[in-house]
Tab-separated table of N, CA and C in Angstrom:
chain	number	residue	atom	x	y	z
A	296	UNK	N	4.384	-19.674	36.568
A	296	UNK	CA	5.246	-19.562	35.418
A	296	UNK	C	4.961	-18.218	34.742
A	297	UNK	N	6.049	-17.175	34.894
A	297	UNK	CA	5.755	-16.046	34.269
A	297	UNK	C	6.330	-15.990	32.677
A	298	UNK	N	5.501	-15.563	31.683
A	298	UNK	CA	5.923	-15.130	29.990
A	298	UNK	C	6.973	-13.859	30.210
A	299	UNK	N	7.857	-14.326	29.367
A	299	UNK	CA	9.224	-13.682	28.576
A	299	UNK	C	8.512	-12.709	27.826
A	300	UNK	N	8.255	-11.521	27.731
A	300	UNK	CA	8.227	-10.278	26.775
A	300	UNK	C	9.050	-9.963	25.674
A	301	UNK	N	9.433	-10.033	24.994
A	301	UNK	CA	10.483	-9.608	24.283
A	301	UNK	C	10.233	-8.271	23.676
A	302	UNK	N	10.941	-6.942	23.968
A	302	UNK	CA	10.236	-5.684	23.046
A	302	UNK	C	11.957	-5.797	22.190
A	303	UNK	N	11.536	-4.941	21.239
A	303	UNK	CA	12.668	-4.866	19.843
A	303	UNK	C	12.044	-3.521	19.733
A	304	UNK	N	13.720	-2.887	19.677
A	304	UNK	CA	13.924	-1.239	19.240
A	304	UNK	C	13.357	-0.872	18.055
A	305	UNK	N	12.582	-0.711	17.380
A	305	UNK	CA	12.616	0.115	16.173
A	305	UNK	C	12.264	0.920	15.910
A	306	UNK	N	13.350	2.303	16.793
A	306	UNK	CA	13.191	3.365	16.297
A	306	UNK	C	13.868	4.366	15.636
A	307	UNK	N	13.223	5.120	14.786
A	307	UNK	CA	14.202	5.627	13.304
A	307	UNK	C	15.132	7.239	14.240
A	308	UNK	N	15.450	7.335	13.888
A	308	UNK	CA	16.701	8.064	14.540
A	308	UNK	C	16.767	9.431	13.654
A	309	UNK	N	16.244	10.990	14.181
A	309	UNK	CA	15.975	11.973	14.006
A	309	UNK	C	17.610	12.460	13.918
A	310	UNK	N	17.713	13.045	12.723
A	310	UNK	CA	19.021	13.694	12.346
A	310	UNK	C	18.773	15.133	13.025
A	311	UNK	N	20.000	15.800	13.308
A	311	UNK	CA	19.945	16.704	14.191
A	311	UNK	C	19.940	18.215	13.855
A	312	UNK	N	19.092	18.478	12.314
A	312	UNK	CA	18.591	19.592	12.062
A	312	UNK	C	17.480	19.544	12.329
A	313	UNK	N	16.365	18.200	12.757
A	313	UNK	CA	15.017	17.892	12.922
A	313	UNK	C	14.979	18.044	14.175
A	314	UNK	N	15.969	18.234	15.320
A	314	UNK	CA	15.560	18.796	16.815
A	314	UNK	C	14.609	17.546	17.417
A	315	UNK	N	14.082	17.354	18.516
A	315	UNK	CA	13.283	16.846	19.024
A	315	UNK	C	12.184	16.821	18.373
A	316	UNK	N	11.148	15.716	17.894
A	316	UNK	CA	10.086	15.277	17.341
A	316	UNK	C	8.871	15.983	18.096
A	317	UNK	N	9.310	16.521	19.409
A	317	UNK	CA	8.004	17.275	20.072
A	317	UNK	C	7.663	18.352	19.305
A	318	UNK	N	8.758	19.186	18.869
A	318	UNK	CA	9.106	20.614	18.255
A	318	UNK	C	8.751	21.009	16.709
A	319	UNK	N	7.956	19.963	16.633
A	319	UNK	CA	7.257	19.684	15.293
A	319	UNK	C	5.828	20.515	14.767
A	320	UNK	N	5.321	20.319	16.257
A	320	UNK	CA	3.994	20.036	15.788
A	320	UNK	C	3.247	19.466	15.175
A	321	UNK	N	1.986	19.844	14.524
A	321	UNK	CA	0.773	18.537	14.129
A	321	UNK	C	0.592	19.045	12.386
A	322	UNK	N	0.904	20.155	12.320
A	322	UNK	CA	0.972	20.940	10.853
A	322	UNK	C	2.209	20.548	10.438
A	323	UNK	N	2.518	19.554	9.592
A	323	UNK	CA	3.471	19.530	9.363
A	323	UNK	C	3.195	18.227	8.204
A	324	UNK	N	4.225	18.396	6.729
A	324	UNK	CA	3.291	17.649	5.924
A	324	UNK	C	4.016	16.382	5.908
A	325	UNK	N	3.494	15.303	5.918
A	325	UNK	CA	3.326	13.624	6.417
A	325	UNK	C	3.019	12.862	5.006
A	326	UNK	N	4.163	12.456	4.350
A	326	UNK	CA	3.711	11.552	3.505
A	326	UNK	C	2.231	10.518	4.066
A	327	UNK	N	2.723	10.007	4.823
A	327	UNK	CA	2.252	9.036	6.090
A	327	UNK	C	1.014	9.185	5.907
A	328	UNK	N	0.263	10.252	6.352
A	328	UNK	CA	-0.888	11.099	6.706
A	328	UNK	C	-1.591	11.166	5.698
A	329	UNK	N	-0.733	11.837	4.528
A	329	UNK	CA	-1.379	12.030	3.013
A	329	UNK	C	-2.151	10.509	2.837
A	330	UNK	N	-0.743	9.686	2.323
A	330	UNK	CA	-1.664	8.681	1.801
A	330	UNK	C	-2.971	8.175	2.520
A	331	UNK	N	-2.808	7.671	3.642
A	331	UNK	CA	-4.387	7.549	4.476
A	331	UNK	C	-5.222	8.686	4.230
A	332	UNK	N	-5.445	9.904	3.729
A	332	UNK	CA	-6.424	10.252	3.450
A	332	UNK	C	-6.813	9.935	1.716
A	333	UNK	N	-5.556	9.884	1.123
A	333	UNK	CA	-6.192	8.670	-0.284
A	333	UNK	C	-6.633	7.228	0.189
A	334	UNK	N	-6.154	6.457	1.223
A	334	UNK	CA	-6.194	4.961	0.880
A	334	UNK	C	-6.861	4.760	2.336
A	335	UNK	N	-7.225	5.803	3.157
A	335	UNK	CA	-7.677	5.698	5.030
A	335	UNK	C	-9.061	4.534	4.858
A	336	UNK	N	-9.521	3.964	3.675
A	336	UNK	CA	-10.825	3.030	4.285
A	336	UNK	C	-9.995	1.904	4.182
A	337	UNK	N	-10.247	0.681	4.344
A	337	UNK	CA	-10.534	-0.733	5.027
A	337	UNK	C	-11.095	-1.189	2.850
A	338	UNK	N	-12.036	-0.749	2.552
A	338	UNK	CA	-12.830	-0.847	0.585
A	338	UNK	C	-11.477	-0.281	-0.394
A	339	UNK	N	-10.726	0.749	0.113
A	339	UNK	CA	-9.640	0.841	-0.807
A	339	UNK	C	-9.003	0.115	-0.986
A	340	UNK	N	-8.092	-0.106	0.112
A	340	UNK	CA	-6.979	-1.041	0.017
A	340	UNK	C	-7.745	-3.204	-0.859
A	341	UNK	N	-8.509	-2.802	-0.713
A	341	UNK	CA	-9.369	-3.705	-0.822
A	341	UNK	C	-9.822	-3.854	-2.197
A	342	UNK	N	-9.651	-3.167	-2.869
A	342	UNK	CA	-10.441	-2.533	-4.194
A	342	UNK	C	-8.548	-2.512	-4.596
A	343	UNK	N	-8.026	-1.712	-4.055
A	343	UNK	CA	-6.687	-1.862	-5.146
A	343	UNK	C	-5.952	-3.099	-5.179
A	344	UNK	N	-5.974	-4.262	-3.444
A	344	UNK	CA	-5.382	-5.315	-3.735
A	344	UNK	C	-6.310	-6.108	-5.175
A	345	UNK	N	-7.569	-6.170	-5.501
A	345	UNK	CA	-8.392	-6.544	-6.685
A	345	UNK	C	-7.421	-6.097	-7.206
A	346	UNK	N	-7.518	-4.863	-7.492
A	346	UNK	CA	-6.609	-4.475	-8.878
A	346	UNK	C	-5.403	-5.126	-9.079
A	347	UNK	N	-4.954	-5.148	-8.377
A	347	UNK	CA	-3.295	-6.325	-8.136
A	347	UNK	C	-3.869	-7.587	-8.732
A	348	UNK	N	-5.187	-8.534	-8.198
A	348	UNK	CA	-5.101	-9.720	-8.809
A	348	UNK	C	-5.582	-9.594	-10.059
A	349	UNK	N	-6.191	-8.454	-10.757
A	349	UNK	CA	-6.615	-8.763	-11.817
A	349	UNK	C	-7.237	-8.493	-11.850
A	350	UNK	N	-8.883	-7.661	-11.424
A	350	UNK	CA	-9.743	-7.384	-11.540
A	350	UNK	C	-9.914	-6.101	-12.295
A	351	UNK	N	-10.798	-5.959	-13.138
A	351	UNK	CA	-10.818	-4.839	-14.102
A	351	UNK	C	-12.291	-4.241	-13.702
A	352	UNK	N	-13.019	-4.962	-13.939
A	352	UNK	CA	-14.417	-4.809	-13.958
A	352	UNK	C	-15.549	-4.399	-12.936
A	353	UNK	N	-16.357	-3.459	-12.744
A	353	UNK	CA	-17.024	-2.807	-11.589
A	353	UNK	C	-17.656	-4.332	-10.901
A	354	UNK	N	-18.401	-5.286	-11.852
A	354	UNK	CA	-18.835	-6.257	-11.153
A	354	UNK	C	-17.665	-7.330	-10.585
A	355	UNK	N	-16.259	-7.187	-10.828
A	355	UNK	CA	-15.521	-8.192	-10.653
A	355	UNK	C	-14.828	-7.395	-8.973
A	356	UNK	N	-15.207	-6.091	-8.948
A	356	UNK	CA	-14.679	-5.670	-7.826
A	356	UNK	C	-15.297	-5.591	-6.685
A	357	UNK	N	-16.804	-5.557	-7.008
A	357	UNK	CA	-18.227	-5.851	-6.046
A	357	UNK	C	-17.878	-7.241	-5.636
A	358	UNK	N	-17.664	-8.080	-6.389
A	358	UNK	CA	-17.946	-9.587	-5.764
A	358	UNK	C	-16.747	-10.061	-5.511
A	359	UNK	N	-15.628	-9.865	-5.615
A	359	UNK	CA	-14.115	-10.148	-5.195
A	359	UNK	C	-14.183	-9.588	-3.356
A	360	UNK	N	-14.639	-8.040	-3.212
A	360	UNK	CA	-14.373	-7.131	-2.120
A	360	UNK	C	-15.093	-8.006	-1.247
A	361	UNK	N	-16.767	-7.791	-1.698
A	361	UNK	CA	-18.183	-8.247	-0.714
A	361	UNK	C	-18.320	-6.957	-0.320
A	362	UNK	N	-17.993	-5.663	-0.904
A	362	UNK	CA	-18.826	-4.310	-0.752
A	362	UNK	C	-20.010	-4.426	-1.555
A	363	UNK	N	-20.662	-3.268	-1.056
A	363	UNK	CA	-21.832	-2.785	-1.577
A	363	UNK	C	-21.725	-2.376	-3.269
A	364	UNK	N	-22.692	-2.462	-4.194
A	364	UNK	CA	-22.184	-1.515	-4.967
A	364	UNK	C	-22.604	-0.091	-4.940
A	365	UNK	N	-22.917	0.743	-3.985
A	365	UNK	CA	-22.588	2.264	-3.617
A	365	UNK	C	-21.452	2.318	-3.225
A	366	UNK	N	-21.151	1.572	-2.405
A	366	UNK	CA	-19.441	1.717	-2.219
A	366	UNK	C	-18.281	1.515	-2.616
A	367	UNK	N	-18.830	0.142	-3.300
A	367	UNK	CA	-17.592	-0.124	-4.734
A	367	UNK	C	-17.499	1.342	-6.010
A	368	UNK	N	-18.579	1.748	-5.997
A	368	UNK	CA	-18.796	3.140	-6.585
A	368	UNK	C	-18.309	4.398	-6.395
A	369	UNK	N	-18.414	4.562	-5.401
A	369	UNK	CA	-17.851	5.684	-4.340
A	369	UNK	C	-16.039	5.272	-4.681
A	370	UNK	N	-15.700	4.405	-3.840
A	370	UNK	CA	-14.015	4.292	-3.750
A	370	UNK	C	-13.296	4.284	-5.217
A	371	UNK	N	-14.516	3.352	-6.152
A	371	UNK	CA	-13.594	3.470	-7.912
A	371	UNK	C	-13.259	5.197	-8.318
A	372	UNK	N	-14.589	5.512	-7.397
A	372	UNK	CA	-14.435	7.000	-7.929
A	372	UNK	C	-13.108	7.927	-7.520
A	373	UNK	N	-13.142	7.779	-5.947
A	373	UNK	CA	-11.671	8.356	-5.406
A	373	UNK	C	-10.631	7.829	-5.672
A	374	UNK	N	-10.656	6.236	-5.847
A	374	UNK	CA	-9.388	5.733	-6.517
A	374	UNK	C	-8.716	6.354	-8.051
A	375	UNK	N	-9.957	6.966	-8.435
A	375	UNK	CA	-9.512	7.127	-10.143
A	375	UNK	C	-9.727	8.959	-9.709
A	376	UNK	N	-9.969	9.208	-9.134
A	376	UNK	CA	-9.577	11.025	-9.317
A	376	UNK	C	-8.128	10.778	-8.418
A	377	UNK	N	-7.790	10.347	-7.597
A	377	UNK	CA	-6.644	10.250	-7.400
A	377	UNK	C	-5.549	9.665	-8.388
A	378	UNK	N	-5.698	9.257	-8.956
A	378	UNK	CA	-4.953	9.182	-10.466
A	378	UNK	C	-4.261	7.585	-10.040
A	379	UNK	N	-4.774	6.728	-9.143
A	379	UNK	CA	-4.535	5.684	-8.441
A	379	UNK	C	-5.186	4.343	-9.668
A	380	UNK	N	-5.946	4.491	-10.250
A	380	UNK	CA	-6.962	3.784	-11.162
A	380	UNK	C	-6.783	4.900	-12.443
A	381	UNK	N	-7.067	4.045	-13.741
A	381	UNK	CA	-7.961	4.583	-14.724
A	381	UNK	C	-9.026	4.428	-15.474
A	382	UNK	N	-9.460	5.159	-15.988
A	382	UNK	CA	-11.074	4.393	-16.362
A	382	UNK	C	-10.281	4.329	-18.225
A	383	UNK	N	-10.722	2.758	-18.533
A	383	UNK	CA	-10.862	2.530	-19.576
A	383	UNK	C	-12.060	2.044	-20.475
A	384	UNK	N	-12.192	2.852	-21.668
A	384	UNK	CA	-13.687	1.983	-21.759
A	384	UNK	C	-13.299	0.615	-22.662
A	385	UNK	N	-14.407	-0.054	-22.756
A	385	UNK	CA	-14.553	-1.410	-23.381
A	385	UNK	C	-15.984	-2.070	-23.979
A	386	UNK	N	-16.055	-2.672	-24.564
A	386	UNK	CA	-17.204	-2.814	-25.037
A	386	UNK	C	-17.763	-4.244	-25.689
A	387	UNK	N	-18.801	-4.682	-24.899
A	387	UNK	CA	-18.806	-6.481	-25.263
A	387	UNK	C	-19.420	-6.355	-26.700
A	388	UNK	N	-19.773	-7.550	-27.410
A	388	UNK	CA	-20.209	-7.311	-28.488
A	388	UNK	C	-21.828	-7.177	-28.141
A	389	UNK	N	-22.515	-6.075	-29.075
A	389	UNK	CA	-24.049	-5.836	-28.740
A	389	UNK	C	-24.335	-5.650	-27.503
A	390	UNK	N	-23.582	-4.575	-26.496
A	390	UNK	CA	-23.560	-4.221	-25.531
A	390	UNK	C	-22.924	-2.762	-25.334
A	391	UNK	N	-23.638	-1.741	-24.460
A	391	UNK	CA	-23.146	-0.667	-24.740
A	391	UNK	C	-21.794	-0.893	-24.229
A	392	UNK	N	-21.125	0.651	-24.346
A	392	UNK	CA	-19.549	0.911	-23.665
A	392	UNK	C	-19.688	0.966	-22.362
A	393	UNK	N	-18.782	0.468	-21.621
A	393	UNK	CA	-18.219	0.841	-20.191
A	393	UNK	C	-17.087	0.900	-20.088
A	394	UNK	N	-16.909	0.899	-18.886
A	394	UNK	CA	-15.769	1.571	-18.151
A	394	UNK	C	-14.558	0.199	-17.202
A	395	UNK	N	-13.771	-0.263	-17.724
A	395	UNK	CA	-12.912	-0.989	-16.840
A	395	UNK	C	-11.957	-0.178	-16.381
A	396	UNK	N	-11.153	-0.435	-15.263
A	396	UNK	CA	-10.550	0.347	-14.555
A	396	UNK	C	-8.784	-0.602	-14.169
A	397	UNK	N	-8.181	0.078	-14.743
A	397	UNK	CA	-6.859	-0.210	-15.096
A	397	UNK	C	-5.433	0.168	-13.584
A	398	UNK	N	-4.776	-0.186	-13.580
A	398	UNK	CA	-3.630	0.357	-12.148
A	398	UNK	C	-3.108	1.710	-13.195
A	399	UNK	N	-2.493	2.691	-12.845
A	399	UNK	CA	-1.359	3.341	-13.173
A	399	UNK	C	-0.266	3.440	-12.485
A	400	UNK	N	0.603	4.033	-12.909
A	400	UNK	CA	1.873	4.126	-12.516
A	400	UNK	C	1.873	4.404	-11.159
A	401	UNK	N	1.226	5.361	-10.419
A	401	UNK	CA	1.141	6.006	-9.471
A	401	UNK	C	0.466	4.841	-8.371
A	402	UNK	N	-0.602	3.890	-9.013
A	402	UNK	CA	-1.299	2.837	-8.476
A	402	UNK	C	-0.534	1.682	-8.249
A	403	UNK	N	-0.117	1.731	-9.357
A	403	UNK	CA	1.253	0.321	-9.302
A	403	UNK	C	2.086	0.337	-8.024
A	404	UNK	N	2.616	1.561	-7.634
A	404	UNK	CA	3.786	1.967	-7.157
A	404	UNK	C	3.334	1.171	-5.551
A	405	UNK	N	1.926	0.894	-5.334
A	405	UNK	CA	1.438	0.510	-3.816
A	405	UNK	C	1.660	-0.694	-3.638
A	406	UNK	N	1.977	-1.463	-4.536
A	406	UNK	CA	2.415	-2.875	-4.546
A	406	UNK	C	3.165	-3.451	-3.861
A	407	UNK	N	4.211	-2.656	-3.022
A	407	UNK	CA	5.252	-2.758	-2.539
A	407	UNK	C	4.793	-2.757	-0.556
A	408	UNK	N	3.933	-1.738	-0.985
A	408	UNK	CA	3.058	-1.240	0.433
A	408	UNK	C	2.054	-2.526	1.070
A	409	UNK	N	1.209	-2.945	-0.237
A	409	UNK	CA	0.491	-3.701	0.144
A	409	UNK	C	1.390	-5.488	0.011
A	410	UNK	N	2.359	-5.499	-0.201
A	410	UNK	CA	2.873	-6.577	0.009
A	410	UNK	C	3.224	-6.484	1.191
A	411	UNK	N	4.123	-5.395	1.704
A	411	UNK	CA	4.432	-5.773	3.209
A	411	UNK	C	3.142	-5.441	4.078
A	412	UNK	N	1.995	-5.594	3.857
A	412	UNK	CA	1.071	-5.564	4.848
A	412	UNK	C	0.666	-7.067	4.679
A	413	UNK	N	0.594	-7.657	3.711
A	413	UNK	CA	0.563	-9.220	3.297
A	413	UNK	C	1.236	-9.650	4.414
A	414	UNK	N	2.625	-9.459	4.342
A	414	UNK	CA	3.380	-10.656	4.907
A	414	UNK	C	3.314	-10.161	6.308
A	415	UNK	N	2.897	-8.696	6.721
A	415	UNK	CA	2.852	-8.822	8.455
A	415	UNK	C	1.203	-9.435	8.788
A	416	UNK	N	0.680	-9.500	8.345
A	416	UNK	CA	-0.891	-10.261	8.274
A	416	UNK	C	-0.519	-11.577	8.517
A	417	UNK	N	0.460	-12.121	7.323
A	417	UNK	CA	0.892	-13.823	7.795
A	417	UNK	C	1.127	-13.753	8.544
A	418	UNK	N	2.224	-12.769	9.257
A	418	UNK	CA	3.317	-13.505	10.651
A	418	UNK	C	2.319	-13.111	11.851
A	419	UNK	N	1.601	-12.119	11.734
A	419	UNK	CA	0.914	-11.634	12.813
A	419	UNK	C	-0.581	-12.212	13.257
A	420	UNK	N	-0.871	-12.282	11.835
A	420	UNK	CA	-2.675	-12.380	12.181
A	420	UNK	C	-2.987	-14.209	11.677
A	421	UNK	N	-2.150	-14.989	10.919
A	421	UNK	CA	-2.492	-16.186	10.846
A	421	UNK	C	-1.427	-16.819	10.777
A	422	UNK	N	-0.866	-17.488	12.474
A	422	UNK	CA	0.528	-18.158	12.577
A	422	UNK	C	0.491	-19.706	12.013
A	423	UNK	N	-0.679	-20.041	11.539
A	423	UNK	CA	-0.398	-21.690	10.691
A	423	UNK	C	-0.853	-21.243	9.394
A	424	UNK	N	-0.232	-20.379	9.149
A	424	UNK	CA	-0.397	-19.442	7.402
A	424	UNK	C	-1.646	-19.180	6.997
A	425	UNK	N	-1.884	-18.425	5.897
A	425	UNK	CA	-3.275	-17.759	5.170
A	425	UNK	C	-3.152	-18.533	4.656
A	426	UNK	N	-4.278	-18.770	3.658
A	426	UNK	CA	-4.610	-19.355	2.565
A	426	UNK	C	-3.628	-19.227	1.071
A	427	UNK	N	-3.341	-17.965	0.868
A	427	UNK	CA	-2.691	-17.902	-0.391
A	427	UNK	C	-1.187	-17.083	0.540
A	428	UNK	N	-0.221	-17.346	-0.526
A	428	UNK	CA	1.055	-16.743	-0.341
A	428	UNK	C	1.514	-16.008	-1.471
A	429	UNK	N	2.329	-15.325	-1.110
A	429	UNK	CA	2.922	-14.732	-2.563
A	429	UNK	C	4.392	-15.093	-2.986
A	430	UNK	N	4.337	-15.733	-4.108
A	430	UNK	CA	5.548	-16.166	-4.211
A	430	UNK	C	6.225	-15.629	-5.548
A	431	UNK	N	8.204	-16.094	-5.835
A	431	UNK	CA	8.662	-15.897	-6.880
A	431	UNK	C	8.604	-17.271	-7.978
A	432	UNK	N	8.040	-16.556	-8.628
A	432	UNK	CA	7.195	-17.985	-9.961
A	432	UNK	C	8.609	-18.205	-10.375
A	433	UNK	N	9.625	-17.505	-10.453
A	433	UNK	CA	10.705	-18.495	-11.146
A	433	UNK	C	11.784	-19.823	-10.152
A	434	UNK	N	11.023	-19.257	-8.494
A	434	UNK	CA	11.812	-20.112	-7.710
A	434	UNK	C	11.123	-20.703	-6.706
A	435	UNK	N	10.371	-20.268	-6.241
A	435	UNK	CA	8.814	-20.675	-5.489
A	435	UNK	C	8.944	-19.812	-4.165
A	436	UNK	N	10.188	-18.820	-3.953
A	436	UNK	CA	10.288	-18.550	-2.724
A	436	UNK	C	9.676	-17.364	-2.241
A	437	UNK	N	9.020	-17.108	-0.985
A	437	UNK	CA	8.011	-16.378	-0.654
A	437	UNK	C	8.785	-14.547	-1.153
A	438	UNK	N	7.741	-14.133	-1.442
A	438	UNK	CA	7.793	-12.820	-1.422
A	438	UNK	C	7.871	-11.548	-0.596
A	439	UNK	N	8.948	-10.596	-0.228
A	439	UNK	CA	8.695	-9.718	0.467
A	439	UNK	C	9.138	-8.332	0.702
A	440	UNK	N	8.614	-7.620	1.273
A	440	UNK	CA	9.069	-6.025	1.290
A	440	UNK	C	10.404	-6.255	2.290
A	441	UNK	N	11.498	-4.898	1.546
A	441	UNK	CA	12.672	-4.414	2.178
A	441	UNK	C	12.982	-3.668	2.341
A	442	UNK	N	13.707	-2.942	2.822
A	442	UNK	CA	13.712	-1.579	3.163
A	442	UNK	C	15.277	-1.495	2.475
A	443	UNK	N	15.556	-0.983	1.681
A	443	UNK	CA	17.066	-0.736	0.711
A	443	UNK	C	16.973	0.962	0.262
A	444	UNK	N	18.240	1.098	-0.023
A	444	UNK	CA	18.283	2.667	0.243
A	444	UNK	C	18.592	2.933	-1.595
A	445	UNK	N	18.648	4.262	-1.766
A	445	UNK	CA	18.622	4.038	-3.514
A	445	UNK	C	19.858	3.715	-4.063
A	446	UNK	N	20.845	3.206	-3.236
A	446	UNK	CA	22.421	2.985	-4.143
A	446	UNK	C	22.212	1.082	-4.385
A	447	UNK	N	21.065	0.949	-3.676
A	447	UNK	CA	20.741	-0.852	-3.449
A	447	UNK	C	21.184	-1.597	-1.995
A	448	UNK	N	21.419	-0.877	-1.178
A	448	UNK	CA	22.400	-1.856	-0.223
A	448	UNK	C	21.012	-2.191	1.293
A	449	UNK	N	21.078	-3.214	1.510
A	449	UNK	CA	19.971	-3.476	2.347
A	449	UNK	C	19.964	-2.560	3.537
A	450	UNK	N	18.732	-2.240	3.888
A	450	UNK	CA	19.020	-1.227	5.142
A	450	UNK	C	18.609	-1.725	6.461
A	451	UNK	N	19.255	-2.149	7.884
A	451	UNK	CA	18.212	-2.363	9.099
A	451	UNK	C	17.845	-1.145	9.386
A	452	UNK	N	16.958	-1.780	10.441
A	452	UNK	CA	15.964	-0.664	11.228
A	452	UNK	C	17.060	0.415	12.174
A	453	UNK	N	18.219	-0.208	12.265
A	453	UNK	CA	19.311	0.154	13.159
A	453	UNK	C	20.318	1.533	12.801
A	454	UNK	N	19.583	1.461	11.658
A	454	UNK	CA	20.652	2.769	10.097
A	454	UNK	C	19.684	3.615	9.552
A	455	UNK	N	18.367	3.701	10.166
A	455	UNK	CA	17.316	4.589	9.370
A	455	UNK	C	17.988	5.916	10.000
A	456	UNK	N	17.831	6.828	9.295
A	456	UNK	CA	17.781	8.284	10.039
A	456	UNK	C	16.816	9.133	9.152
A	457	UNK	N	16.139	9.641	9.870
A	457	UNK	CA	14.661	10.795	9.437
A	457	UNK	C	15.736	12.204	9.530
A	458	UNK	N	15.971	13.016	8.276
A	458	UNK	CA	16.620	13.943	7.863
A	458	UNK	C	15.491	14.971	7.370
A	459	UNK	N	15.946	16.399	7.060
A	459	UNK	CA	15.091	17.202	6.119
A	459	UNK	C	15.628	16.672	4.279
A	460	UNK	N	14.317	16.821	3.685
A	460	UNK	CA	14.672	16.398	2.357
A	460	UNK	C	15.625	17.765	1.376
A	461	UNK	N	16.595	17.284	1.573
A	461	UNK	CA	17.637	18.283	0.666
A	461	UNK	C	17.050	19.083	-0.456
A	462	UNK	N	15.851	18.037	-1.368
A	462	UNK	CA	15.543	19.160	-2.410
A	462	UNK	C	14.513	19.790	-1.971
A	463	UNK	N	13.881	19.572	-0.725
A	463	UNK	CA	12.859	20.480	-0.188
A	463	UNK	C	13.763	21.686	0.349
A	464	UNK	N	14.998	21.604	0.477
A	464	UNK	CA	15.733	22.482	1.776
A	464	UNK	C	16.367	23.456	0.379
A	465	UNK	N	16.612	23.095	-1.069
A	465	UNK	CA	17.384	23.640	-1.963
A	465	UNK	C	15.928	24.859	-2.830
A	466	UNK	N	14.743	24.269	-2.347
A	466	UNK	CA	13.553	24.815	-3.429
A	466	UNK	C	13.085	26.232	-2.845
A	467	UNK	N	13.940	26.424	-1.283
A	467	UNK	CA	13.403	27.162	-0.465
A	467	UNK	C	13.963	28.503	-0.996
């Protein structure tokens, strides 16, 4: 009894001032690329999903992660010079000041990123579901990333096209 393969196309479709993808080269600047060298550990993404549930606190991010605290140290640090985190201080009563660490705008914005890594984790990595789901509290129905273009209209994988960015092409 031989298994059925199934492969599915999804590939984004090079508009034809971008020439062949060979003709590129490796210098060439990569949203893609960028962010993994902000978010490239395994403790970031890890440290900012915390931040998503709520975690403020250096000790609430040590024991949420199960990092070290040199390393919970280290990443708060690149998370917050990247302007990804902010440091806020706070202060218990009869206790000096510290530092809680807040999302910003720029931090917020990954929410979207790290949701659709959520839901390919469910479908991929635990087929009788994870433990927690993410849902819409006003309807109970699961949560998920889409790919919609900025006028709103849903987009398939079938309609992507990789173009040069017009206001990069107008700044020149």
């Amino acid at each position: 009894m031989s298994a059925t393969i199934r492969h599915m196309s999804t590939t984004i479709q090079m508009s034809e001032e971008l020439g062949p993808r060979s003709g590129w080269g490796t210098a060439i600047e990569c949203p893609m690329a960028s962010m993994f060298e902000i978010l490239g550990t395994k403790t970031s993404y890890l440290i900012m999903r915390e931040a998503f549930y709520g975690a403020t606190r250096f000790e609430e991010f040590v024991e949420r992660t199960g990092i070290s605290e040199p390393v919970a140290a280290a990443r708060l640090r690149e998370l917050t010079a990247e302007g990804l985190l902010e440091k806020v201080p706070y202060q218990e009563p009869g206790q000096r000041t510290r530092s809680a660490y807040e999302l910003t705008e720029k931090g917020s914005d990954l929410l979207p990123v790290l949701v659709a890594m959520m839901r390919w984790g469910d479908r991929w990595l635990f087929p009788n579901g994870a433990r927690v789901e993410l849902t819409h509290a006003e309807c109970g129905a699961q949560v998920r990333a889409e790919l919609r273009c900025d006028a709103g209209h849903p987009v398939p994988t079938d309609e992507l096209e990789l173009g040069l960015n017009p206001r990069r092409r107008a700044a020149r």
